[in-house]
């Protein structure tokens, strides 16, 4: 496994991100809306560093399974989402790839009339976005490779790794 971003790099960046986010919200209560399952490690680490009143909500969005990154029909499951009308929402996902997933989630959450909606991603793949979506907070920009670890999976494996890695068969050539 090639390590792309080490556990130490992630820790340092999340400290900085938490400060950026707290600075923007200026003490206002925030509802974190985490996108399952990839967000779990990122959300868990970020919220413990956030100096803000925080609520946690989770939403499930699935567009594909396994080893493909081409988006299919997106299914949003939001049964466990609390009432978010009038609240400041921070939508958190593990990775911004084509932006199909986040753009649909943003549209869905906007329809619930929050007071505000911002987006935070741990990773953003360079040169892959098909829909213009500027995340308000981004941990790292990465090359176009299939990454795992720190919540990200390949066939539901590797989510527990403390670093972001690239599987040998997915290391870009050149
Ligand atoms: P889109 O293309 O909608 O994709 O921006 C976002 C979702 O696709 C998954 N994804 C990945 N998962 N390694 C993964 O483990 C990757 O390199 C990767 N690229 C995209 C992920 O679920 C993300 O929320």
PDB file of C-alpha atoms and ligand atoms in Angstrom:
ATOM      1  CA  UNK A   1       0.000   0.000   0.000  1.00  0.00           C
ATOM      2  CA  UNK A   2       1.434   3.364  -1.026  1.00  0.00           C
ATOM      3  CA  UNK A   3       0.847   5.989   1.671  1.00  0.00           C
ATOM      4  CA  UNK A   4      -0.408   9.185   0.051  1.00  0.00           C
ATOM      5  CA  UNK A   5      -1.176  11.151   3.232  1.00  0.00           C
ATOM      6  CA  UNK A   6       0.218  10.043   6.570  1.00  0.00           C
ATOM      7  CA  UNK A   7      -1.702   9.936   9.841  1.00  0.00           C
ATOM      8  CA  UNK A   8       0.446  12.825  11.128  1.00  0.00           C
ATOM      9  CA  UNK A   9      -0.321  14.973   8.068  1.00  0.00           C
ATOM     10  CA  UNK A  10      -4.032  14.288   8.493  1.00  0.00           C
ATOM     11  CA  UNK A  11      -3.912  15.206  12.169  1.00  0.00           C
ATOM     12  CA  UNK A  12      -2.124  18.499  11.513  1.00  0.00           C
ATOM     13  CA  UNK A  13      -4.511  19.437   8.702  1.00  0.00           C
ATOM     14  CA  UNK A  14      -7.609  18.609  10.725  1.00  0.00           C
ATOM     15  CA  UNK A  15      -6.390  20.846  13.554  1.00  0.00           C
ATOM     16  CA  UNK A  16      -6.126  23.700  11.057  1.00  0.00           C
ATOM     17  CA  UNK A  17      -9.493  22.893   9.431  1.00  0.00           C
ATOM     18  CA  UNK A  18     -11.218  22.908  12.816  1.00  0.00           C
ATOM     19  CA  UNK A  19      -9.800  26.374  13.491  1.00  0.00           C
ATOM     20  CA  UNK A  20     -10.912  27.618  10.026  1.00  0.00           C
ATOM     21  CA  UNK A  21     -14.421  26.281  10.581  1.00  0.00           C
ATOM     22  CA  UNK A  22     -14.744  27.736  14.093  1.00  0.00           C
ATOM     23  CA  UNK A  23     -13.538  31.085  12.743  1.00  0.00           C
ATOM     24  CA  UNK A  24     -16.254  31.125  10.070  1.00  0.00           C
ATOM     25  CA  UNK A  25     -19.128  30.184  12.382  1.00  0.00           C
ATOM     26  CA  UNK A  26     -18.087  32.533  15.202  1.00  0.00           C
ATOM     27  CA  UNK A  27     -19.713  30.514  17.989  1.00  0.00           C
ATOM     28  CA  UNK A  28     -22.996  29.848  16.171  1.00  0.00           C
ATOM     29  CA  UNK A  29     -24.498  26.377  16.677  1.00  0.00           C
ATOM     30  CA  UNK A  30     -23.792  24.080  13.740  1.00  0.00           C
ATOM     31  CA  UNK A  31     -25.460  20.858  12.638  1.00  0.00           C
ATOM     32  CA  UNK A  32     -22.873  18.579  11.080  1.00  0.00           C
ATOM     33  CA  UNK A  33     -24.448  16.401   8.390  1.00  0.00           C
ATOM     34  CA  UNK A  34     -22.045  13.527   7.745  1.00  0.00           C
ATOM     35  CA  UNK A  35     -22.348  11.408   4.610  1.00  0.00           C
ATOM     36  CA  UNK A  36     -22.137   7.712   5.517  1.00  0.00           C
ATOM     37  CA  UNK A  37     -20.109   5.642   5.527  1.00  0.00           C
ATOM     38  CA  UNK A  38     -16.937   7.306   4.335  1.00  0.00           C
ATOM     39  CA  UNK A  39     -17.254  10.327   6.641  1.00  0.00           C
ATOM     40  CA  UNK A  40     -17.091   8.491   9.937  1.00  0.00           C
ATOM     41  CA  UNK A  41     -13.409   8.840  10.812  1.00  0.00           C
ATOM     42  CA  UNK A  42     -13.130  12.386   9.489  1.00  0.00           C
ATOM     43  CA  UNK A  43     -16.246  13.544  11.343  1.00  0.00           C
ATOM     44  CA  UNK A  44     -15.170  11.817  14.553  1.00  0.00           C
ATOM     45  CA  UNK A  45     -11.760  13.509  14.502  1.00  0.00           C
ATOM     46  CA  UNK A  46     -12.999  16.912  13.360  1.00  0.00           C
ATOM     47  CA  UNK A  47     -15.843  17.353  15.848  1.00  0.00           C
ATOM     48  CA  UNK A  48     -13.564  16.681  18.807  1.00  0.00           C
ATOM     49  CA  UNK A  49     -11.440  19.629  17.774  1.00  0.00           C
ATOM     50  CA  UNK A  50     -14.308  22.022  16.954  1.00  0.00           C
ATOM     51  CA  UNK A  51     -14.768  24.801  19.454  1.00  0.00           C
ATOM     52  CA  UNK A  52     -18.450  25.305  18.595  1.00  0.00           C
ATOM     53  CA  UNK A  53     -21.854  24.095  19.804  1.00  0.00           C
ATOM     54  CA  UNK A  54     -22.389  21.126  17.495  1.00  0.00           C
ATOM     55  CA  UNK A  55     -25.180  18.695  16.645  1.00  0.00           C
ATOM     56  CA  UNK A  56     -24.435  15.569  14.626  1.00  0.00           C
ATOM     57  CA  UNK A  57     -26.702  14.162  11.933  1.00  0.00           C
ATOM     58  CA  UNK A  58     -25.998  11.426   9.424  1.00  0.00           C
ATOM     59  CA  UNK A  59     -27.263  10.823   5.929  1.00  0.00           C
ATOM     60  CA  UNK A  60     -26.637   7.925   3.601  1.00  0.00           C
ATOM     61  CA  UNK A  61     -25.982   8.400  -0.094  1.00  0.00           C
ATOM     62  CA  UNK A  62     -24.994   5.624  -2.424  1.00  0.00           C
ATOM     63  CA  UNK A  63     -24.266   5.809  -6.106  1.00  0.00           C
ATOM     64  CA  UNK A  64     -22.047   2.810  -6.684  1.00  0.00           C
ATOM     65  CA  UNK A  65     -20.552  -0.216  -4.983  1.00  0.00           C
ATOM     66  CA  UNK A  66     -17.066  -1.682  -5.062  1.00  0.00           C
ATOM     67  CA  UNK A  67     -14.348  -0.699  -7.417  1.00  0.00           C
ATOM     68  CA  UNK A  68     -15.954   1.683  -9.909  1.00  0.00           C
ATOM     69  CA  UNK A  69     -15.985   5.454  -9.581  1.00  0.00           C
ATOM     70  CA  UNK A  70     -18.524   6.209 -12.303  1.00  0.00           C
ATOM     71  CA  UNK A  71     -21.679   7.521 -10.658  1.00  0.00           C
ATOM     72  CA  UNK A  72     -24.999   5.755 -11.111  1.00  0.00           C
ATOM     73  CA  UNK A  73     -28.416   6.658  -9.727  1.00  0.00           C
ATOM     74  CA  UNK A  74     -27.956   8.332  -6.341  1.00  0.00           C
ATOM     75  CA  UNK A  75     -30.104   7.094  -3.489  1.00  0.00           C
ATOM     76  CA  UNK A  76     -30.381   9.387  -0.468  1.00  0.00           C
ATOM     77  CA  UNK A  77     -31.539   7.891   2.831  1.00  0.00           C
ATOM     78  CA  UNK A  78     -32.245  10.633   5.329  1.00  0.00           C
ATOM     79  CA  UNK A  79     -34.640   8.895   7.735  1.00  0.00           C
ATOM     80  CA  UNK A  80     -32.447   9.684  10.734  1.00  0.00           C
ATOM     81  CA  UNK A  81     -31.924  13.328   9.796  1.00  0.00           C
ATOM     82  CA  UNK A  82     -33.356  15.641  12.502  1.00  0.00           C
ATOM     83  CA  UNK A  83     -35.323  18.787  11.609  1.00  0.00           C
ATOM     84  CA  UNK A  84     -32.705  21.023   9.986  1.00  0.00           C
ATOM     85  CA  UNK A  85     -34.938  23.927   8.969  1.00  0.00           C
ATOM     86  CA  UNK A  86     -33.417  27.208  10.133  1.00  0.00           C
ATOM     87  CA  UNK A  87     -30.171  25.591  11.273  1.00  0.00           C
ATOM     88  CA  UNK A  88     -26.622  26.186  10.083  1.00  0.00           C
ATOM     89  CA  UNK A  89     -25.627  23.003   8.279  1.00  0.00           C
ATOM     90  CA  UNK A  90     -22.142  21.779   7.547  1.00  0.00           C
ATOM     91  CA  UNK A  91     -22.280  18.879   5.092  1.00  0.00           C
ATOM     92  CA  UNK A  92     -19.224  16.654   5.483  1.00  0.00           C
ATOM     93  CA  UNK A  93     -18.055  14.040   3.002  1.00  0.00           C
ATOM     94  CA  UNK A  94     -14.850  12.073   2.688  1.00  0.00           C
ATOM     95  CA  UNK A  95     -14.041  12.913  -0.916  1.00  0.00           C
ATOM     96  CA  UNK A  96     -15.140  15.185  -3.734  1.00  0.00           C
ATOM     97  CA  UNK A  97     -14.664  13.278  -6.968  1.00  0.00           C
ATOM     98  CA  UNK A  98     -17.082  13.996  -9.826  1.00  0.00           C
ATOM     99  CA  UNK A  99     -19.269  16.065  -7.432  1.00  0.00           C
ATOM    100  CA  UNK A 100     -22.382  14.132  -8.480  1.00  0.00           C
ATOM    101  CA  UNK A 101     -23.018  13.005  -4.914  1.00  0.00           C
ATOM    102  CA  UNK A 102     -22.410  16.280  -3.107  1.00  0.00           C
ATOM    103  CA  UNK A 103     -24.288  18.395  -5.649  1.00  0.00           C
ATOM    104  CA  UNK A 104     -27.397  16.240  -5.181  1.00  0.00           C
ATOM    105  CA  UNK A 105     -27.027  16.283  -1.400  1.00  0.00           C
ATOM    106  CA  UNK A 106     -26.624  20.063  -1.431  1.00  0.00           C
ATOM    107  CA  UNK A 107     -29.827  20.418  -3.494  1.00  0.00           C
ATOM    108  CA  UNK A 108     -31.655  18.059  -1.150  1.00  0.00           C
ATOM    109  CA  UNK A 109     -30.513  19.844   2.014  1.00  0.00           C
ATOM    110  CA  UNK A 110     -31.273  23.273   0.515  1.00  0.00           C
ATOM    111  CA  UNK A 111     -34.845  22.090  -0.040  1.00  0.00           C
ATOM    112  CA  UNK A 112     -35.122  21.626   3.752  1.00  0.00           C
ATOM    113  CA  UNK A 113     -34.588  25.384   4.213  1.00  0.00           C
ATOM    114  CA  UNK A 114     -31.559  25.565   6.501  1.00  0.00           C
ATOM    115  CA  UNK A 115     -30.305  28.954   7.719  1.00  0.00           C
ATOM    116  CA  UNK A 116     -27.072  28.238   5.847  1.00  0.00           C
ATOM    117  CA  UNK A 117     -25.333  25.326   4.162  1.00  0.00           C
ATOM    118  CA  UNK A 118     -21.592  24.851   3.795  1.00  0.00           C
ATOM    119  CA  UNK A 119     -19.587  21.880   2.564  1.00  0.00           C
ATOM    120  CA  UNK A 120     -16.416  20.328   3.981  1.00  0.00           C
ATOM    121  CA  UNK A 121     -14.482  17.504   2.362  1.00  0.00           C
ATOM    122  CA  UNK A 122     -11.341  15.782   3.509  1.00  0.00           C
ATOM    123  CA  UNK A 123     -10.128  15.142  -0.047  1.00  0.00           C
ATOM    124  CA  UNK A 124     -10.716  16.631  -3.465  1.00  0.00           C
ATOM    125  CA  UNK A 125      -9.524  14.857  -6.584  1.00  0.00           C
ATOM    126  CA  UNK A 126      -7.858  17.173  -9.052  1.00  0.00           C
ATOM    127  CA  UNK A 127      -9.335  17.214 -12.553  1.00  0.00           C
ATOM    128  CA  UNK A 128     -12.310  14.932 -11.873  1.00  0.00           C
ATOM    129  CA  UNK A 129     -15.172  17.312 -11.143  1.00  0.00           C
ATOM    130  CA  UNK A 130     -18.050  17.218 -13.633  1.00  0.00           C
ATOM    131  CA  UNK A 131     -20.239  19.684 -11.753  1.00  0.00           C
ATOM    132  CA  UNK A 132     -18.978  23.009 -10.404  1.00  0.00           C
ATOM    133  CA  UNK A 133     -19.093  22.775  -6.624  1.00  0.00           C
ATOM    134  CA  UNK A 134     -16.642  24.706  -4.492  1.00  0.00           C
ATOM    135  CA  UNK A 135     -16.287  23.156  -1.041  1.00  0.00           C
ATOM    136  CA  UNK A 136     -16.078  25.757   1.715  1.00  0.00           C
ATOM    137  CA  UNK A 137     -13.471  23.666   3.518  1.00  0.00           C
ATOM    138  CA  UNK A 138     -11.095  21.116   1.993  1.00  0.00           C
ATOM    139  CA  UNK A 139      -8.422  19.045   3.701  1.00  0.00           C
ATOM    140  CA  UNK A 140      -6.225  17.971   0.800  1.00  0.00           C
ATOM    141  CA  UNK A 141      -6.214  18.074  -2.997  1.00  0.00           C
ATOM    142  CA  UNK A 142      -5.078  14.726  -4.381  1.00  0.00           C
ATOM    143  CA  UNK A 143      -4.254  13.275  -7.807  1.00  0.00           C
ATOM    144  CA  UNK A 144      -6.738  11.065  -9.619  1.00  0.00           C
ATOM    145  CA  UNK A 145      -6.151   7.703  -7.949  1.00  0.00           C
ATOM    146  CA  UNK A 146      -8.498   5.414  -6.043  1.00  0.00           C
ATOM    147  CA  UNK A 147      -7.711   6.043  -2.386  1.00  0.00           C
ATOM    148  CA  UNK A 148      -8.576   4.086   0.747  1.00  0.00           C
ATOM    149  CA  UNK A 149      -8.186   4.447   4.482  1.00  0.00           C
ATOM    150  CA  UNK A 150      -9.328   6.972   7.077  1.00  0.00           C
ATOM    151  CA  UNK A 151     -12.964   6.047   6.318  1.00  0.00           C
ATOM    152  CA  UNK A 152     -12.564   5.377   2.597  1.00  0.00           C
ATOM    153  CA  UNK A 153     -13.045   1.830   1.398  1.00  0.00           C
ATOM    154  CA  UNK A 154     -12.500  -0.632  -1.382  1.00  0.00           C
ATOM    155  CA  UNK A 155     -15.272  -3.237  -1.239  1.00  0.00           C
ATOM    156  CA  UNK A 156     -15.886  -2.140   2.375  1.00  0.00           C
ATOM    157  CA  UNK A 157     -12.310  -2.883   3.429  1.00  0.00           C
ATOM    158  CA  UNK A 158      -9.524  -0.542   4.599  1.00  0.00           C
ATOM    159  CA  UNK A 159     -11.764   2.074   6.260  1.00  0.00           C
ATOM    160  CA  UNK A 160      -9.895   1.590   9.546  1.00  0.00           C
ATOM    161  CA  UNK A 161      -6.461   2.573   8.236  1.00  0.00           C
ATOM    162  CA  UNK A 162      -5.156   5.725  10.009  1.00  0.00           C
ATOM    163  CA  UNK A 163      -3.670   7.068   6.750  1.00  0.00           C
ATOM    164  CA  UNK A 164      -4.828   7.638   3.161  1.00  0.00           C
ATOM    165  CA  UNK A 165      -3.305   5.067   0.836  1.00  0.00           C
ATOM    166  CA  UNK A 166      -3.458   4.012  -2.789  1.00  0.00           C
ATOM    167  CA  UNK A 167      -3.880   0.311  -3.512  1.00  0.00           C
ATOM    168  CA  UNK A 168      -1.026  -1.058  -5.689  1.00  0.00           C
ATOM    169  CA  UNK A 169      -3.289  -1.716  -8.691  1.00  0.00           C
ATOM    170  CA  UNK A 170      -4.579   1.879  -8.499  1.00  0.00           C
ATOM    171  CA  UNK A 171      -1.268   3.784  -8.329  1.00  0.00           C
ATOM    172  CA  UNK A 172      -1.299   6.112 -11.378  1.00  0.00           C
ATOM    173  CA  UNK A 173       1.468   5.394 -13.892  1.00  0.00           C
ATOM    174  CA  UNK A 174       4.206   7.935 -14.707  1.00  0.00           C
TER     175      UNK A 174
HETATM  176  P1  LIG B   1     -18.614  11.833  -6.555  1.00  0.00           P
HETATM  177  O1  LIG B   1     -18.045  11.307  -7.849  1.00  0.00           O
HETATM  178  O2  LIG B   1     -20.090  11.798  -6.521  1.00  0.00           O
HETATM  179  O3  LIG B   1     -18.088  10.742  -5.538  1.00  0.00           O
HETATM  180  O4  LIG B   1     -18.007  13.153  -6.156  1.00  0.00           O
HETATM  181  C1  LIG B   1     -18.172  10.872  -4.196  1.00  0.00           C
HETATM  182  C2  LIG B   1     -18.213   9.521  -3.564  1.00  0.00           C
HETATM  183  O5  LIG B   1     -17.545   8.534  -4.358  1.00  0.00           O
HETATM  184  C3  LIG B   1     -16.751   7.721  -3.569  1.00  0.00           C
HETATM  185  N1  LIG B   1     -15.365   7.810  -4.047  1.00  0.00           N
HETATM  186  C4  LIG B   1     -14.324   7.145  -3.545  1.00  0.00           C
HETATM  187  N2  LIG B   1     -14.263   6.267  -2.540  1.00  0.00           N
HETATM  188  N3  LIG B   1     -11.936   6.056  -2.877  1.00  0.00           N
HETATM  189  C5  LIG B   1     -13.053   5.706  -2.214  1.00  0.00           C
HETATM  190  O6  LIG B   1     -12.973   4.927  -1.280  1.00  0.00           O
HETATM  191  C6  LIG B   1     -11.918   6.923  -3.903  1.00  0.00           C
HETATM  192  O7  LIG B   1     -10.864   7.205  -4.477  1.00  0.00           O
HETATM  193  C7  LIG B   1     -13.196   7.492  -4.253  1.00  0.00           C
HETATM  194  N4  LIG B   1     -13.566   8.395  -5.199  1.00  0.00           N
HETATM  195  C8  LIG B   1     -14.902   8.557  -5.035  1.00  0.00           C
HETATM  196  C9  LIG B   1     -16.938   8.205  -2.152  1.00  0.00           C
HETATM  197  O8  LIG B   1     -17.918   7.407  -1.532  1.00  0.00           O
HETATM  198  C10 LIG B   1     -17.469   9.595  -2.268  1.00  0.00           C
HETATM  199  O9  LIG B   1     -18.330   9.975  -1.221  1.00  0.00           O
END
